[in-house]
Coordinates of C-alpha atoms in Angstrom, one line a residue:
M150 CA 100.1 123.3 118.0
D151 CA 102.6 121.9 120.6
S152 CA 99.7 119.3 122.1
T153 CA 98.4 118.4 118.3
T154 CA 101.6 117.9 116.3
P155 CA 102.5 114.3 117.4
G156 CA 99.0 113.4 116.2
L157 CA 99.8 114.8 113.0
D158 CA 103.1 113.3 112.8
V159 CA 101.5 109.9 113.5
L160 CA 98.8 110.5 110.7
F161 CA 101.2 112.0 108.5
V162 CA 103.4 108.7 108.7
L163 CA 100.4 106.4 108.5
L164 CA 99.4 107.9 105.4
G165 CA 102.6 107.0 103.9
A166 CA 102.8 103.6 105.2
I167 CA 99.6 102.8 103.7
M168 CA 100.6 104.3 100.2
V169 CA 103.7 102.4 100.0
L170 CA 101.6 99.2 101.5
A171 CA 98.9 99.8 98.6
M172 CA 102.9 99.8 96.0
H173 CA 102.8 96.4 96.4
A174 CA 99.6 95.8 94.8
G175 CA 101.4 97.6 91.5
F176 CA 104.1 95.3 92.0
A177 CA 101.9 92.3 91.8
F178 CA 99.8 93.6 88.9
L179 CA 103.2 94.4 86.8
E180 CA 104.0 90.9 87.3
V181 CA 100.8 89.5 86.6
G182 CA 100.6 91.3 83.3
T183 CA 104.5 90.5 82.5
V184 CA 104.8 86.6 83.4
R185 CA 102.2 84.1 81.3
R186 CA 99.2 83.1 82.1
K187 CA 99.8 80.3 83.6
N188 CA 102.1 81.8 86.2
Q189 CA 99.8 84.9 86.9
V190 CA 98.5 83.5 90.4
N191 CA 101.8 82.5 91.7
A192 CA 103.1 86.4 91.0
L193 CA 100.1 88.0 92.8
V194 CA 100.6 84.5 95.8
K195 CA 104.5 85.6 96.0
I196 CA 103.8 89.5 96.4
L197 CA 101.5 88.9 99.3
T198 CA 103.2 86.3 100.9
D199 CA 106.7 88.0 100.2
F200 CA 105.0 91.0 102.1
A201 CA 103.9 88.8 105.6
V202 CA 107.0 87.1 106.1
S203 CA 109.0 90.6 105.4
T204 CA 107.1 91.8 107.9
V205 CA 107.4 89.3 110.7
A206 CA 111.3 89.3 109.8
Y207 CA 111.5 92.7 110.1
F208 CA 109.3 93.2 113.3
F209 CA 111.3 90.8 115.4
I210 CA 114.6 90.8 113.9
G211 CA 115.3 93.6 111.0
Y212 CA 114.0 96.9 112.7
G213 CA 116.1 96.2 115.9
I214 CA 119.4 95.6 113.6
A215 CA 118.9 98.4 111.4
Y216 CA 118.0 100.9 114.5
G217 CA 118.4 99.4 118.1
V218 CA 114.7 99.1 118.3
H219 CA 112.8 96.3 119.6
F220 CA 108.9 96.0 120.4
L221 CA 108.7 93.0 123.0
V222 CA 107.7 95.3 125.7
S223 CA 103.9 96.3 127.2
A224 CA 101.2 98.3 124.8
K225 CA 101.7 100.7 127.4
V226 CA 105.1 101.7 126.7
L227 CA 104.6 101.5 123.0
T228 CA 102.1 104.3 122.7
G229 CA 104.7 106.5 124.9
A230 CA 103.6 106.3 128.3
E231 CA 105.5 108.9 130.6
G232 CA 109.0 107.8 130.9
S233 CA 109.2 105.7 127.8
L234 CA 111.3 105.4 125.3
F235 CA 108.6 105.3 122.7
A236 CA 107.5 108.9 121.1
P237 CA 103.7 109.7 122.0
K238 CA 100.7 108.8 119.9
G239 CA 102.0 105.8 118.6
Y240 CA 104.8 107.6 116.2
D241 CA 107.2 104.5 116.2
L242 CA 104.8 102.1 115.7
V243 CA 103.6 103.9 112.5
K244 CA 107.2 104.6 111.6
F245 CA 108.0 100.8 111.9
F246 CA 104.8 100.1 109.6
F247 CA 106.3 103.0 107.0
L248 CA 109.9 101.3 106.9
A249 CA 108.4 97.8 107.2
T250 CA 106.6 98.9 103.7
F251 CA 110.2 99.7 102.3
A252 CA 111.9 96.2 103.5
A253 CA 109.3 94.5 102.1
A254 CA 109.8 95.8 98.5
I255 CA 113.5 94.2 98.4
P256 CA 111.6 90.6 97.6
A257 CA 108.8 92.4 95.6
I258 CA 111.5 93.6 93.5
V259 CA 113.2 90.1 93.3
S260 CA 110.0 88.2 92.7
G261 CA 109.6 90.0 89.2
G262 CA 113.2 89.2 88.3
I263 CA 112.7 85.0 89.2
A264 CA 109.0 84.7 88.0
E265 CA 108.3 82.1 86.4
R266 CA 110.7 79.2 87.4
A267 CA 111.2 79.5 91.0
K268 CA 110.3 77.5 93.6
F269 CA 107.9 79.1 96.4
H270 CA 109.6 78.1 100.1
P271 CA 113.1 78.4 99.4
Q272 CA 112.0 82.2 98.2
L273 CA 109.9 82.8 101.1
I274 CA 113.1 81.4 103.2
A275 CA 115.1 84.1 101.1
T276 CA 112.7 86.7 101.9
F277 CA 113.0 86.3 105.6
L278 CA 117.2 86.1 106.0
I279 CA 117.1 89.3 103.8
T280 CA 114.7 91.6 105.6
A281 CA 115.7 90.3 108.6
I282 CA 119.4 90.5 108.3
F283 CA 121.3 92.0 105.2
Y284 CA 119.3 94.6 104.7
P285 CA 119.0 96.2 107.7
G286 CA 122.7 96.1 108.1
F287 CA 122.9 98.3 105.3
E288 CA 119.7 100.5 105.9
G289 CA 121.0 101.0 109.6
M290 CA 124.2 102.4 108.1
V291 CA 122.8 104.7 106.0
W292 CA 119.6 105.9 107.9
G293 CA 120.7 104.8 111.5
T294 CA 123.9 105.0 113.2
R295 CA 125.0 101.7 112.8
L296 CA 128.9 100.8 112.5
G297 CA 129.1 104.8 112.4
F298 CA 129.1 104.9 108.7
Q299 CA 127.8 108.1 108.5
D300 CA 130.2 109.8 110.6
W301 CA 133.0 108.3 108.4
M302 CA 131.7 109.1 105.1
G303 CA 131.2 113.0 106.8
A304 CA 135.3 113.2 108.1
T305 CA 136.1 111.7 104.9
F306 CA 134.0 113.2 102.5
G307 CA 133.2 116.5 104.1
S308 CA 129.4 114.9 103.6
G309 CA 127.2 111.9 104.6
F310 CA 126.0 109.7 102.4
H311 CA 122.8 111.3 101.5
D312 CA 120.1 109.1 100.2
F313 CA 116.7 111.0 100.9
A314 CA 113.8 108.0 99.8
G315 CA 115.6 104.9 99.0
S316 CA 117.4 105.1 95.4
V317 CA 120.2 103.2 96.9
V318 CA 118.9 101.5 100.1
V319 CA 116.4 100.2 98.7
H320 CA 115.9 100.0 94.9
A321 CA 119.7 99.5 94.3
F322 CA 120.0 97.2 96.6
G323 CA 117.0 95.3 95.6
G324 CA 117.6 95.0 92.4
W325 CA 121.9 94.2 92.6
V326 CA 120.2 91.1 95.2
A327 CA 117.5 90.0 92.2
L328 CA 120.8 89.9 90.0
G329 CA 122.3 87.0 92.2
A330 CA 119.1 85.5 92.3
V331 CA 118.3 85.6 88.6
V332 CA 121.9 83.8 88.0
M333 CA 121.5 81.1 90.9
L334 CA 118.4 80.3 88.9
G335 CA 119.1 80.0 85.3
A336 CA 117.0 81.5 82.2
R337 CA 113.7 79.8 82.2
R338 CA 113.5 77.2 79.8
G339 CA 113.0 77.8 75.8
R340 CA 113.9 81.5 76.4
Y341 CA 117.6 80.9 74.5
R342 CA 118.1 78.2 71.6
K343 CA 121.3 76.6 71.2
G344 CA 121.6 78.5 68.1
G345 CA 122.1 81.8 69.9
G346 CA 118.7 83.0 69.0
M347 CA 116.1 84.0 71.8
A348 CA 112.5 83.3 71.7
G349 CA 110.1 86.0 72.5
I350 CA 107.5 86.0 75.2
P351 CA 105.5 88.9 75.3
P352 CA 103.5 90.1 78.1
S353 CA 100.4 88.4 78.8
N354 CA 98.5 91.5 79.6
L355 CA 99.5 95.0 78.9
P356 CA 96.2 96.8 80.9
F357 CA 97.4 94.6 84.1
L358 CA 100.8 95.5 83.1
A359 CA 100.0 99.4 83.1
L360 CA 97.5 99.3 86.2
G361 CA 100.5 98.0 88.0
A362 CA 102.5 101.0 87.1
W363 CA 99.8 103.3 87.6
I364 CA 99.6 102.2 91.0
L365 CA 103.2 102.4 91.8
S366 CA 103.6 105.7 90.2
V367 CA 100.9 107.1 92.6
G368 CA 102.1 105.2 95.8
W369 CA 105.6 106.5 95.0
F370 CA 104.2 110.1 96.2
G371 CA 103.9 108.5 99.7
F372 CA 107.3 106.9 99.2
N373 CA 109.1 109.6 98.5
V374 CA 107.4 112.9 100.3
M375 CA 106.5 110.9 103.2
S376 CA 110.2 109.7 104.1
A377 CA 110.1 113.2 105.5
Q378 CA 108.5 111.3 108.3
K379 CA 107.8 114.6 110.7
I380 CA 105.0 116.7 108.7
E381 CA 107.5 119.6 109.7
G382 CA 109.7 118.1 107.0
L383 CA 107.1 118.2 104.5
S384 CA 108.1 119.6 101.0
G385 CA 106.8 120.3 97.9
L386 CA 109.9 119.9 96.3
V387 CA 110.1 116.4 96.8
A388 CA 106.6 116.1 95.1
L389 CA 107.3 118.3 91.7
N390 CA 111.0 116.7 91.6
S391 CA 109.2 113.0 91.8
L392 CA 106.6 114.4 89.3
M393 CA 109.3 115.7 86.7
S394 CA 111.8 112.8 87.0
M395 CA 108.6 110.2 86.3
V396 CA 107.3 112.5 83.0
G397 CA 111.1 112.6 82.1
G398 CA 111.2 108.9 82.0
I399 CA 107.9 108.6 80.4
L400 CA 109.2 110.8 77.5
S401 CA 112.9 109.1 77.4
A402 CA 111.5 105.3 77.1
L403 CA 109.2 106.6 74.8
L404 CA 111.4 108.1 72.3
I405 CA 114.3 105.5 72.7
S406 CA 112.0 102.4 72.8
R407 CA 110.1 103.3 69.4
N408 CA 106.7 103.5 71.4
D409 CA 106.6 100.1 73.0
P410 CA 104.3 100.2 75.4
G411 CA 106.1 98.2 78.4
F412 CA 108.9 100.2 78.3
I413 CA 107.0 103.2 78.2
H414 CA 105.4 102.4 81.4
N415 CA 108.3 101.4 83.1
G416 CA 110.1 104.3 81.8
A417 CA 107.5 106.0 84.5
L418 CA 109.0 103.6 87.3
A419 CA 112.9 104.1 86.2
G420 CA 112.7 108.0 86.6
L421 CA 111.1 107.4 90.1
V422 CA 113.5 105.1 91.0
A423 CA 116.0 107.2 90.2
V424 CA 114.9 110.6 92.0
C425 CA 114.3 109.1 95.3
A426 CA 118.0 109.9 96.6
G427 CA 118.1 113.5 95.9
S428 CA 114.3 114.4 95.7
D429 CA 114.6 116.5 98.5
V430 CA 117.7 118.3 97.7
I431 CA 117.8 118.9 93.6
H432 CA 116.2 121.1 91.5
P433 CA 112.8 120.2 89.2
V434 CA 114.7 120.6 85.8
G435 CA 117.9 118.4 87.7
A436 CA 114.9 116.0 88.2
L437 CA 113.6 115.7 84.5
A438 CA 117.0 115.2 83.2
T439 CA 117.5 112.0 85.9
G440 CA 114.1 110.7 85.1
A441 CA 115.2 111.6 80.9
I442 CA 118.6 109.5 81.4
A443 CA 116.6 106.9 83.6
G444 CA 114.2 105.8 81.1
M445 CA 117.1 105.6 78.6
L446 CA 119.3 103.5 80.7
F447 CA 116.3 101.4 81.5
V448 CA 115.7 100.4 78.1
W449 CA 119.4 100.1 77.0
V450 CA 120.2 97.8 79.9
F451 CA 117.1 95.6 79.6
N452 CA 118.0 95.0 75.9
Q453 CA 121.5 94.1 76.7
C454 CA 120.7 92.0 79.8
Q455 CA 118.0 90.0 77.6
S456 CA 120.0 89.4 74.0
K457 CA 123.7 90.2 74.4
W458 CA 124.3 89.0 78.4
K459 CA 121.6 86.3 78.3
I460 CA 120.3 87.2 81.9
D461 CA 116.9 86.2 81.7
D462 CA 115.4 88.8 84.5
V463 CA 111.5 88.7 83.8
L464 CA 110.6 91.7 84.9
G465 CA 113.8 94.1 84.0
V466 CA 114.2 94.8 87.5
W467 CA 118.1 94.6 88.1
P468 CA 118.1 96.8 84.9
L469 CA 115.2 99.2 86.4
H470 CA 115.9 98.8 90.3
G471 CA 119.5 98.3 90.2
F472 CA 120.8 100.2 87.8
C473 CA 118.6 103.4 88.2
G474 CA 118.6 103.4 91.6
A475 CA 122.4 103.6 91.4
L476 CA 122.0 106.2 88.7
G477 CA 120.0 108.2 91.3
G478 CA 122.5 108.0 94.1
I479 CA 125.4 109.5 91.9
A480 CA 122.9 111.7 90.2
C481 CA 121.8 113.2 93.7
G482 CA 125.6 114.3 94.1
V483 CA 125.5 116.1 90.7
F484 CA 122.2 117.7 90.3
G485 CA 122.1 118.5 94.1
Q486 CA 125.3 121.0 93.7
E487 CA 124.3 124.6 94.6
S488 CA 125.7 125.5 91.1
L489 CA 123.5 123.7 89.4
G490 CA 120.4 125.0 91.1
G491 CA 120.3 122.1 94.1
L492 CA 120.4 123.4 97.8
G493 CA 123.6 121.8 98.3
G494 CA 125.0 119.8 101.3
V495 CA 125.8 116.7 99.4
S496 CA 129.5 115.4 98.1
L497 CA 130.1 113.9 94.5
P498 CA 132.7 111.2 96.0
A499 CA 130.3 110.4 99.4
Q500 CA 127.5 109.6 96.8
I501 CA 129.7 107.8 94.4
F502 CA 131.2 105.7 97.4
G503 CA 128.6 105.1 99.2
T504 CA 126.4 104.0 95.9
G505 CA 129.3 101.5 95.1
L506 CA 129.1 99.9 98.7
G507 CA 125.5 99.4 98.7
V508 CA 125.7 97.6 95.1
L509 CA 128.7 95.5 96.3
I510 CA 126.8 94.4 99.8
A511 CA 123.4 93.8 97.7
T512 CA 125.6 91.9 95.2
V513 CA 127.5 89.9 97.6
T514 CA 124.1 89.3 99.7
G515 CA 122.2 87.6 96.4
F516 CA 125.2 85.2 95.5
V517 CA 125.4 83.9 98.8
V518 CA 121.9 83.8 100.3
Y519 CA 120.7 82.1 96.8
G520 CA 123.8 80.1 96.4
V521 CA 123.5 78.6 99.4
L522 CA 119.5 78.0 99.0
K523 CA 120.4 76.4 95.6
A524 CA 122.9 74.3 96.8
I525 CA 120.8 72.7 99.5
L526 CA 116.9 72.8 98.6
G527 CA 116.9 74.2 95.1
L528 CA 115.8 77.0 93.1
R529 CA 113.9 75.9 90.0
L530 CA 111.0 74.0 89.4
S531 CA 111.2 70.8 87.7
G532 CA 110.5 70.8 83.7
E533 CA 107.4 69.2 84.2
E534 CA 106.3 72.0 86.9
E535 CA 107.9 74.6 84.9
F536 CA 105.9 73.7 81.6
A537 CA 103.0 73.0 83.7
G538 CA 103.5 76.7 84.8
A539 CA 103.6 77.9 88.8
D540 CA 99.9 78.3 89.3
L541 CA 99.3 74.5 88.6
S542 CA 102.1 73.1 89.5
I543 CA 102.5 75.1 93.4
H544 CA 99.1 76.7 94.1
R545 CA 96.8 74.0 92.1
I546 CA 94.7 76.9 90.7
G547 CA 95.0 78.9 87.5
A548 CA 94.1 82.4 86.6
Y549 CA 91.0 81.5 84.6
P550 CA 89.7 78.1 85.8
E551 CA 86.9 77.8 84.2
E552 CA 89.3 77.6 80.9
E553 CA 91.0 74.8 82.3
V554 CA 88.3 72.5 83.1
P555 CA 86.6 70.6 81.1
S556 CA 83.1 71.6 80.0
Y557 CA 80.1 69.2 79.8
D558 CA 76.8 69.0 77.9
I559 CA 74.4 69.6 81.0
S560 CA 71.1 69.2 78.8
P561 CA 70.1 66.1 79.4
V562 CA 70.0 66.8 82.8
L563 CA 67.9 70.3 82.2
D564 CA 65.5 68.1 80.3
D565 CA 64.8 65.3 82.8
P566 CA 61.4 65.6 83.7
R567 CA 62.1 64.3 87.7
R568 CA 64.6 67.8 87.8
V569 CA 62.7 70.2 90.4
A570 CA 63.3 74.0 89.2

């Protein structure tokens, strides 16, 4: 068993990385199903390109900032040759792959908020900066040893900040970065009327939206369970808690939204976002409660965001990831207590402080990065480009090109006796 365990660990983390990679298709289809038809190609291209840029930024810069590891050595060293600082069988390489898919989730989250009116290349620059510098800085504090943060948390609160699978490190961070991006970008033209009303823009394709939610939900079990990163840390509790929180989010969103299909599918994601932090320490009933609160919180904040606060967050990524991620960080400190059936070892003050710090860093990051890019390059498409849609304005092709090209009568050509069959 000692000789096979390294290989099993590699396979375990690799399968997790593949499942989280597949989640990016979920991000894409969730956005495709929500935006108008004239912006669907742009949604697909953004998610894929952001993933590529994120991986490069994280490989050359970000992972080193987070964990002090770089890959600019020989392949023999990377695969764990004797005396190497790298683990056998390339374990550290698949660990990078796994964590790179997490890093790429940040721009994927932001993408949904800024859809339908954002320039393409400034967003790629923002993606590079966030995944190379800002996200790894916070990631290294919580999941690494950077700045002695966790040691200080333990000394101050009696326990470190617990975020097993990224309610705060990934989701809340991405959601609060997105707030800055959305505010700097401004609302879509025509979204809010001068008299104070709001123009309704329904989802363009509910089956695609549902497909995106399903892909994300299935991949999430790799996101959460494989966060153990070693097969010896595998826990069925994480899987069951993820399931219970997901269904809690679905049912509460169903109830509070009065059967709205968009909210119901996003309710599943709200529950999964919220359970990430404490999925390894809370009781399944606590997970169900966490998901139910998250589903209701998402629906309420989304409605407030759109109608009262006039923040045009197209997919509701700030309510979904920002608020529900923060909820998950705090809920871990509540439902993780032994008195409520949890495994213990968590501190509510530590969870509140760590969550608040993550929200603060992410919010500052979003406003600074997108504020600077707005001043230097601009963030928005022109009015004409936005009216035509990002598909034609940026990529020169729509999602349904046969509907956008004039149809010509070719019967004279077919009837020409000179035509060769």
